[in-house]
Short mmCIF file of C-alpha atoms and ligand atoms in Angstrom, two decimals:
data_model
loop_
_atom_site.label_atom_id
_atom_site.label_comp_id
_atom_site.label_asym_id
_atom_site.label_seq_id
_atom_site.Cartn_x
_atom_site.Cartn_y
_atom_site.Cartn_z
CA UNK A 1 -8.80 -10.67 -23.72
CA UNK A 2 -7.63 -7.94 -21.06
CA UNK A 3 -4.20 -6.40 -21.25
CA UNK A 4 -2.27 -7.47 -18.07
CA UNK A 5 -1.17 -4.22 -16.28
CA UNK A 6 1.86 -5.86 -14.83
CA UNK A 7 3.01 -5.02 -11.26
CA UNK A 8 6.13 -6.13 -11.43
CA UNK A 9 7.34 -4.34 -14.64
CA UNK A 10 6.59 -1.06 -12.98
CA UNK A 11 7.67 -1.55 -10.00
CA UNK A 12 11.05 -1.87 -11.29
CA UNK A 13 11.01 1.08 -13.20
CA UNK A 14 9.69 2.92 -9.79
CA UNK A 15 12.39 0.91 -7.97
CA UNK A 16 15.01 2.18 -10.47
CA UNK A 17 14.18 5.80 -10.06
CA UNK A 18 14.08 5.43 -6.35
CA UNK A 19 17.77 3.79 -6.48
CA UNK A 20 18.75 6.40 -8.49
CA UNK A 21 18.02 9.04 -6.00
CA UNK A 22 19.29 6.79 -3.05
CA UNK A 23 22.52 6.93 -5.38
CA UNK A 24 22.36 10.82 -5.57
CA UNK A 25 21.84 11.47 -1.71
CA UNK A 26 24.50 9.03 -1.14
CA UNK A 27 26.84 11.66 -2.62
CA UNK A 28 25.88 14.04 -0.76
CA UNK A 29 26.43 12.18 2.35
CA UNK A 30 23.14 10.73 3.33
CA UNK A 31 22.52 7.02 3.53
CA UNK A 32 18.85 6.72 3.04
CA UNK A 33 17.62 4.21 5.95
CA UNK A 34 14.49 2.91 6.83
CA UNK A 35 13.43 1.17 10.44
CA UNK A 36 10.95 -1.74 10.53
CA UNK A 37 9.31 -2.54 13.95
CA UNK A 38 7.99 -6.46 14.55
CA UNK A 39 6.24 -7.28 17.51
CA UNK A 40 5.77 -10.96 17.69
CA UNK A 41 6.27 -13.70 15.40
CA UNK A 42 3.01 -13.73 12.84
CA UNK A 43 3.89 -15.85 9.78
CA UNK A 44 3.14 -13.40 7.33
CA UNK A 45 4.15 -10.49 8.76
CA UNK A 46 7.44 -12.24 9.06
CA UNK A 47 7.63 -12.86 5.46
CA UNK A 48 6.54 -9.13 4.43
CA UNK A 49 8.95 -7.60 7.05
CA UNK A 50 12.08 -9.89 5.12
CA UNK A 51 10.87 -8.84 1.57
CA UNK A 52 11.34 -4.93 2.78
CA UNK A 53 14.78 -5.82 3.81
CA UNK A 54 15.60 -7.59 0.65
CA UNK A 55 13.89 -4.11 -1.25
CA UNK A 56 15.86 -2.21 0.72
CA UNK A 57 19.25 -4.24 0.29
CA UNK A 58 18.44 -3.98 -3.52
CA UNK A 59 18.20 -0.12 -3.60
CA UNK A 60 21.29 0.57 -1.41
CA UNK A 61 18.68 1.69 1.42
CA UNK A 62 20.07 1.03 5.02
CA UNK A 63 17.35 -1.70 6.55
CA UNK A 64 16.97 -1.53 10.81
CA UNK A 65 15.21 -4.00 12.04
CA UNK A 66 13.67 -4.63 15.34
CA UNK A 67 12.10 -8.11 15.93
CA UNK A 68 10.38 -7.80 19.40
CA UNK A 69 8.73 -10.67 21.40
CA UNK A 70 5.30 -11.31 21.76
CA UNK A 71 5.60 -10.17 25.09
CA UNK A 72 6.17 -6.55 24.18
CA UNK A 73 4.58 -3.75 26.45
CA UNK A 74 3.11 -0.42 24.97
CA UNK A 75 5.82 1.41 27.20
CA UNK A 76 8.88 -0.82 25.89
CA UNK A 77 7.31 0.05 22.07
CA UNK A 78 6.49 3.45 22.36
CA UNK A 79 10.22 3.76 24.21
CA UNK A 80 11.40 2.26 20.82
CA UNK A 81 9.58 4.73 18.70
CA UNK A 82 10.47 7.79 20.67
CA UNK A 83 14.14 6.70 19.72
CA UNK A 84 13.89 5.83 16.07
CA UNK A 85 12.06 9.57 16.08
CA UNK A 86 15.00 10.96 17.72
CA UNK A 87 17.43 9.58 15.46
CA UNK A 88 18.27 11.52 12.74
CA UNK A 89 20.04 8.57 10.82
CA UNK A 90 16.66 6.89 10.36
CA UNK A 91 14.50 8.36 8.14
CA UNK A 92 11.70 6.14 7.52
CA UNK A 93 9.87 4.11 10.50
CA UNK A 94 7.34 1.73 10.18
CA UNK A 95 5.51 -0.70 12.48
CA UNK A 96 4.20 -3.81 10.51
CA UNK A 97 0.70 -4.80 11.36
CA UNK A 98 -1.28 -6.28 12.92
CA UNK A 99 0.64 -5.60 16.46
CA UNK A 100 -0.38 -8.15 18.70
CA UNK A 101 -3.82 -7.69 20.56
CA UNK A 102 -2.63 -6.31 23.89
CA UNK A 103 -1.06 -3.74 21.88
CA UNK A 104 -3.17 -0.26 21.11
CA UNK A 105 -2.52 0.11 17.26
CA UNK A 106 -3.94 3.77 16.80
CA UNK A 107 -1.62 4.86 20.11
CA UNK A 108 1.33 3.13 18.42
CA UNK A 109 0.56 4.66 14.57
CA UNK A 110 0.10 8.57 16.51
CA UNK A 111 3.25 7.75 18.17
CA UNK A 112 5.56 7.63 14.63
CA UNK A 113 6.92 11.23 13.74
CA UNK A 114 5.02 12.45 10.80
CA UNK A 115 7.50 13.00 8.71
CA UNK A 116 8.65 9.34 9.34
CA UNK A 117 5.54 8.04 8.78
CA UNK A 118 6.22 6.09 5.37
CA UNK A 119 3.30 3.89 5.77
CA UNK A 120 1.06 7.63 5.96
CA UNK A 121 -1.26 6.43 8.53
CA UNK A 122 -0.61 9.26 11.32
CA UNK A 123 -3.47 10.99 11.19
CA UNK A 124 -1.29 14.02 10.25
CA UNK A 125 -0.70 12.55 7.26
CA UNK A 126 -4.37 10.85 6.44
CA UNK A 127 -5.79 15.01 6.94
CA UNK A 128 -3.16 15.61 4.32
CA UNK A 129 -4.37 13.40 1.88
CA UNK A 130 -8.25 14.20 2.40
CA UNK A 131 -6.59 17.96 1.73
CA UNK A 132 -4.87 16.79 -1.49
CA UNK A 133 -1.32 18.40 0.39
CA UNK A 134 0.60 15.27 0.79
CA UNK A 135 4.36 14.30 1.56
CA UNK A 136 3.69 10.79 1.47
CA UNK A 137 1.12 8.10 0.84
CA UNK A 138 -0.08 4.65 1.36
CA UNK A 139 1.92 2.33 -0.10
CA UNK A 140 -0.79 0.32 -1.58
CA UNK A 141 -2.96 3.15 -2.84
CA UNK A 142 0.21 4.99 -4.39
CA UNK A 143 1.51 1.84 -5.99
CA UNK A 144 -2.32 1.71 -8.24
CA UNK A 145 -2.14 5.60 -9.01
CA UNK A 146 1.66 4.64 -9.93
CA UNK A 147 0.31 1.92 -12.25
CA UNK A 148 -2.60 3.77 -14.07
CA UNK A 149 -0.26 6.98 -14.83
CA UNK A 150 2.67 4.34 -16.45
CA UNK A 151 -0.21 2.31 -18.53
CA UNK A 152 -1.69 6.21 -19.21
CA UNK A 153 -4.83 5.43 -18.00
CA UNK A 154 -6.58 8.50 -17.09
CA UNK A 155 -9.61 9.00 -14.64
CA UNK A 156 -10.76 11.94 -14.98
CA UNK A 157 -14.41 11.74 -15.38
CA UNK A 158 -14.36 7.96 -15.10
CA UNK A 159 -16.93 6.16 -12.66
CA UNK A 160 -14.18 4.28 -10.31
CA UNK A 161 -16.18 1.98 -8.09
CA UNK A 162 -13.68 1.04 -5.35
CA UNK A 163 -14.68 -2.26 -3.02
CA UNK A 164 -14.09 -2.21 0.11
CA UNK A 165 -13.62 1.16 2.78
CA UNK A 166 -10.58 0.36 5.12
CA UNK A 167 -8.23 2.78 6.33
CA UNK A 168 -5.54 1.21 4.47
CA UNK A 169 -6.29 0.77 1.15
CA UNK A 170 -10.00 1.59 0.42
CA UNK A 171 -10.54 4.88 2.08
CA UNK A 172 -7.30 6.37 0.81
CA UNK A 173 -7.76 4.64 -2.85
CA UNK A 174 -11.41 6.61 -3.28
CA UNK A 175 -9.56 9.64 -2.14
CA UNK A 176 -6.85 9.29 -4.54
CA UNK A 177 -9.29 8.29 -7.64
CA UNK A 178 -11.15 11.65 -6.20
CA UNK A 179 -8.25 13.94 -6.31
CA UNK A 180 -7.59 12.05 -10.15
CA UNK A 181 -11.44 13.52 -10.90
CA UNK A 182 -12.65 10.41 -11.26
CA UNK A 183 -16.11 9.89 -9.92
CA UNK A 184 -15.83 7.76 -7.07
CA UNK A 185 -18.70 5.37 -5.50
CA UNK A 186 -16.77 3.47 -2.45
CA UNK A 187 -18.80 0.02 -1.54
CA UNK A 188 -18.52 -2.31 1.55
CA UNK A 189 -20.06 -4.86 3.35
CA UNK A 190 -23.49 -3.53 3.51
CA UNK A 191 -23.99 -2.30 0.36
CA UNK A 192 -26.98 -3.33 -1.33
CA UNK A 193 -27.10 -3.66 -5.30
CA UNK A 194 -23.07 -4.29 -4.54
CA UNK A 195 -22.99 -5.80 -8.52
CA UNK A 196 -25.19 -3.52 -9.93
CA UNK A 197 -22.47 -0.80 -8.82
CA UNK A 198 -19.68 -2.35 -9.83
CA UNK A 199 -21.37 -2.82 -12.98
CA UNK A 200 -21.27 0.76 -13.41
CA UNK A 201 -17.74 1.05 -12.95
CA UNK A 202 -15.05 2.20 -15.85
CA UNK A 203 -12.35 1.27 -13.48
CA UNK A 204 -12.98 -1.25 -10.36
CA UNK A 205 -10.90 -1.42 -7.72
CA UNK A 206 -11.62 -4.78 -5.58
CA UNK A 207 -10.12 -4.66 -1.90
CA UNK A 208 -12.10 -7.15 0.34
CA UNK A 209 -10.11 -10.16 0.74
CA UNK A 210 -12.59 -12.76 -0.64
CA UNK A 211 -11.46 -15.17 -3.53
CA UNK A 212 -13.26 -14.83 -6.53
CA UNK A 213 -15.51 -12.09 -5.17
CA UNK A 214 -15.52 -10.50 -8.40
CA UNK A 215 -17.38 -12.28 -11.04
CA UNK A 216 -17.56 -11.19 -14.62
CA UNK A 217 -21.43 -10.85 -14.09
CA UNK A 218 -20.32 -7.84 -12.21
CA UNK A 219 -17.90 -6.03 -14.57
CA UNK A 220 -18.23 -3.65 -17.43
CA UNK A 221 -17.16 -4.45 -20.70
CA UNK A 222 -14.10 -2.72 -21.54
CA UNK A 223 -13.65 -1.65 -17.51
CA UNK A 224 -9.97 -1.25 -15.95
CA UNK A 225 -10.08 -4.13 -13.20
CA UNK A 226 -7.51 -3.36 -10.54
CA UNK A 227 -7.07 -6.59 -7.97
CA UNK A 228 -6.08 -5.72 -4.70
CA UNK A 229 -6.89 -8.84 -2.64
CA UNK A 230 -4.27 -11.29 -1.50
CA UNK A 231 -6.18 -14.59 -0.80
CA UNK A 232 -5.69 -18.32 -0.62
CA UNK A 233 -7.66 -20.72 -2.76
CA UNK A 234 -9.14 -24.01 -1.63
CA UNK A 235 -6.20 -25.68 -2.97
CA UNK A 236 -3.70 -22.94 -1.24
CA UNK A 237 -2.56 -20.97 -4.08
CA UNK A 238 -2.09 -16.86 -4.02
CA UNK A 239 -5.03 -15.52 -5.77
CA UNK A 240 -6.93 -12.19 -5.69
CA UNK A 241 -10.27 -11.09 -5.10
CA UNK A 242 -11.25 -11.10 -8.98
CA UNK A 243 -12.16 -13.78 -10.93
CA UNK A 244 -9.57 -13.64 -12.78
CA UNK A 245 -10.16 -16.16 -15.53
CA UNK A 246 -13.88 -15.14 -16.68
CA UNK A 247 -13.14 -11.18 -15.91
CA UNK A 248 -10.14 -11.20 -18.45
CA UNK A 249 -12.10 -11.76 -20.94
CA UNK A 250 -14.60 -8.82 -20.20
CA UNK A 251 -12.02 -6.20 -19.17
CA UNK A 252 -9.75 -4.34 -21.06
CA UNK A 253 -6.90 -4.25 -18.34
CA UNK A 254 -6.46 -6.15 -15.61
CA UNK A 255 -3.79 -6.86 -12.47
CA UNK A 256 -2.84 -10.36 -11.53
CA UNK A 257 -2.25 -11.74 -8.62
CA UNK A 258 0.78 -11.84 -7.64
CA UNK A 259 2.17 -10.01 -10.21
CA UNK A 260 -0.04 -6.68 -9.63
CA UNK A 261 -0.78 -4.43 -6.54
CA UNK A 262 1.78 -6.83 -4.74
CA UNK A 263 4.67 -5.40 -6.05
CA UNK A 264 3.27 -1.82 -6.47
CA UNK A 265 3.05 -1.41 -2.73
CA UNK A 266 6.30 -2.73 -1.88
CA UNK A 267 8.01 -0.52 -4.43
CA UNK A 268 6.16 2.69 -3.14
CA UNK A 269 7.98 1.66 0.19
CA UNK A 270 10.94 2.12 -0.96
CA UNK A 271 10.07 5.77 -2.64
CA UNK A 272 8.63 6.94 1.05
CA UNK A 273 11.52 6.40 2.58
CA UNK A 274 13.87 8.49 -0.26
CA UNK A 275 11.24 11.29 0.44
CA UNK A 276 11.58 11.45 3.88
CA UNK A 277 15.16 11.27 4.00
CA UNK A 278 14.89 14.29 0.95
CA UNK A 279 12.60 16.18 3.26
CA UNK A 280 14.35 15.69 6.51
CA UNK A 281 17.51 17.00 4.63
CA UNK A 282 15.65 20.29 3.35
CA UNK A 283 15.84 18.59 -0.67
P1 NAD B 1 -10.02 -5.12 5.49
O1 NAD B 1 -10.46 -6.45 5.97
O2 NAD B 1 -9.57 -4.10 6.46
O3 NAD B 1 -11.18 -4.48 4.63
C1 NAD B 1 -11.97 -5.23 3.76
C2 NAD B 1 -13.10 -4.39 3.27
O4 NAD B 1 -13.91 -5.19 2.44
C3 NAD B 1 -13.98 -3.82 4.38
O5 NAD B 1 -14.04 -2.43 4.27
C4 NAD B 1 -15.35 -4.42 4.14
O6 NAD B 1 -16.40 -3.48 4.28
C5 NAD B 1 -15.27 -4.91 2.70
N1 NAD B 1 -16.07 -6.11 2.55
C6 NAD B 1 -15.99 -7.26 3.27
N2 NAD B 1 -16.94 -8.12 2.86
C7 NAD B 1 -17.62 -7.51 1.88
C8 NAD B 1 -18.74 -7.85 1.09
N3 NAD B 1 -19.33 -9.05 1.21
N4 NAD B 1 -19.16 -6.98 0.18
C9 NAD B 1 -18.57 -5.78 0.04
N5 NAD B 1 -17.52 -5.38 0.76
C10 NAD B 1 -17.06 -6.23 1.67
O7 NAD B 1 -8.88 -5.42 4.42
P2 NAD B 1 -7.79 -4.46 3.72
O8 NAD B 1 -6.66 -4.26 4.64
O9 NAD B 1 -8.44 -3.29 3.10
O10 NAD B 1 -7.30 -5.46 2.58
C11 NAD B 1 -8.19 -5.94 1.59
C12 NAD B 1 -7.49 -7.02 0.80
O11 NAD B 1 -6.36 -6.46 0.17
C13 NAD B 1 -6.95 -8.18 1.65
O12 NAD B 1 -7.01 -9.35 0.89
C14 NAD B 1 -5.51 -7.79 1.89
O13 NAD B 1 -4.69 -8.93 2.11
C15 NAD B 1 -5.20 -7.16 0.57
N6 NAD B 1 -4.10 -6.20 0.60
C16 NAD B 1 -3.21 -6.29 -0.40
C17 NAD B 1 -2.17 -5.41 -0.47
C18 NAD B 1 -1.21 -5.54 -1.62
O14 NAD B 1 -0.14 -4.97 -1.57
N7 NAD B 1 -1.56 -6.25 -2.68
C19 NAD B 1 -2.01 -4.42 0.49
C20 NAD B 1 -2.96 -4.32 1.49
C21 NAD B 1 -4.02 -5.22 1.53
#
């Protein structure tokens, strides 16, 4: 039976670092604060927008937010922006997605100051990362390379099959495993032989956002299985993208879900916005 690489235990102890340094700027005068734009009233976006405020509330980080209607134009947002940019009391700012479709998400995304840009999707900061010369980084990406250094699981010369090629999570994960030396095969929707691939992999990383996509047909024995979907069941329950029952058995670490990425990428938040409020401040 897998060990359970568990999301939430780390993301405490990342959390507690974080609030430690929140506690140390503090003395020296700067209260750490992060802005959250929400255009529109999406359910889940809703829910992930409150659980940043509650992070922040927990680590002493000051939490703006800015709940705009549905209605929102790309002047009145980008107006919003420019200001948050401007202000040098806010040193994190971050638009939750998806915007509404009127709404041009790339234009928004260029329009956040770099060094503001805790989610790291300017494309300022994605050159940085394909450079290995980073400030900040994805949250969800960061929070896995968090997890595999505190469960010392190194990938250096590992075959890391990652699943899945967004901009979000699966481009910047293969970079990440790259930069860790792992050897990195990234697969998508039209790859063919997708099992036979993952087959090969010493640590899989599953973002698609299909339940049970994963099957332990498809996993090495002994592989790290990292779980980054967050999907609904047929009978409405959280689950991943792994099959989580028959790949436990086969793998020698896995992430739940929840209990995995989840927290990973909300704690990694909360550590972008204490570096750019240590960078703005020349620390
Ligand atoms: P996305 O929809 O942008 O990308 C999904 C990727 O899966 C695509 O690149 C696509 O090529 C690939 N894919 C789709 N069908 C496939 C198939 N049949 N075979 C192989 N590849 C296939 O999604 P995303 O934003 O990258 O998120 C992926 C999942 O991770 C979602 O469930 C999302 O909710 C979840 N997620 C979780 C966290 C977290 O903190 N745990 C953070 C971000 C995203």
């Amino acid at each position: 039976m897998a060990q359970i690489i568990d999301g939430k235990m780390v993301a405490a102890f990342v959390k507690g670092n974080a609030a430690d340094e929140v506690k140390v700027l503090k003395e020296k005068g700067i209260d750490v604060c992060l802005a959250v734009i929400l255009v529109g009233n999406d359910p889940a976006s809703t829910v992930y927008v409150a659980n940043k405020r509650k992070d922040c509330d927990q680590l002493n980080i000051v939490s703006k937010e800015y709940a705009l209607p549905e209605t929102t134009t790309m002047e009145e947002l980008l107006n919003l922006i420019d200001e948050l940019n401007n202000d040098k009391d806010v040193h994190g700012i971050l638009c939750q997605l998806p915007l509404p479709r009127h709404l041009d998400e790339n234009k928004v995304l260029n329009a956040i100051s770099p060094v503001k840009d805790v989610d790291a999707f300017h494309p300022e900061n994605v050159g940085r990362i394909m450079m290995g010369k980073y400030d900040f980084l994805p949250c969800t990406p960061a929070g896995i390379m968090e997890m595999l250094k505190y469960y010392n699981i190194d990938a250096q010369g590992k075959n890391c099959v990652v699943i899945g090629r967004s901009n979000i999570v699966g481009k910047p994960m293969a970079m990440l495993m790259l930069h860790a030396n792992a050897t990195v095969t990234i697969c998508h929707s039209k790859t063919k032989n997708l099992a036979h691939i993952c087959k090969t992999a010493d640590i899989l990383i599953a973002a698609v956002g299909r339940a049970d996509f994963v099957t332990a047909d498809m996993v090495k024995e002994g592989a790290v299985v990292i779980d980054v979907g967050i999907n609904r069941n047929e009978n409405g329950k959280l689950c991943g993208d792994v099959k989580f029952e028959e790949v436990s058995k086969i793998a020698s670490m896995i992430t739940p879900v929840p209990g995995g990425v989840g927290p990973m990428t909300r704690a990694m938040l909360m550590c972008n916005t204490v570096t750019a409020a240590k960078k703005q401040n020349g620390i």
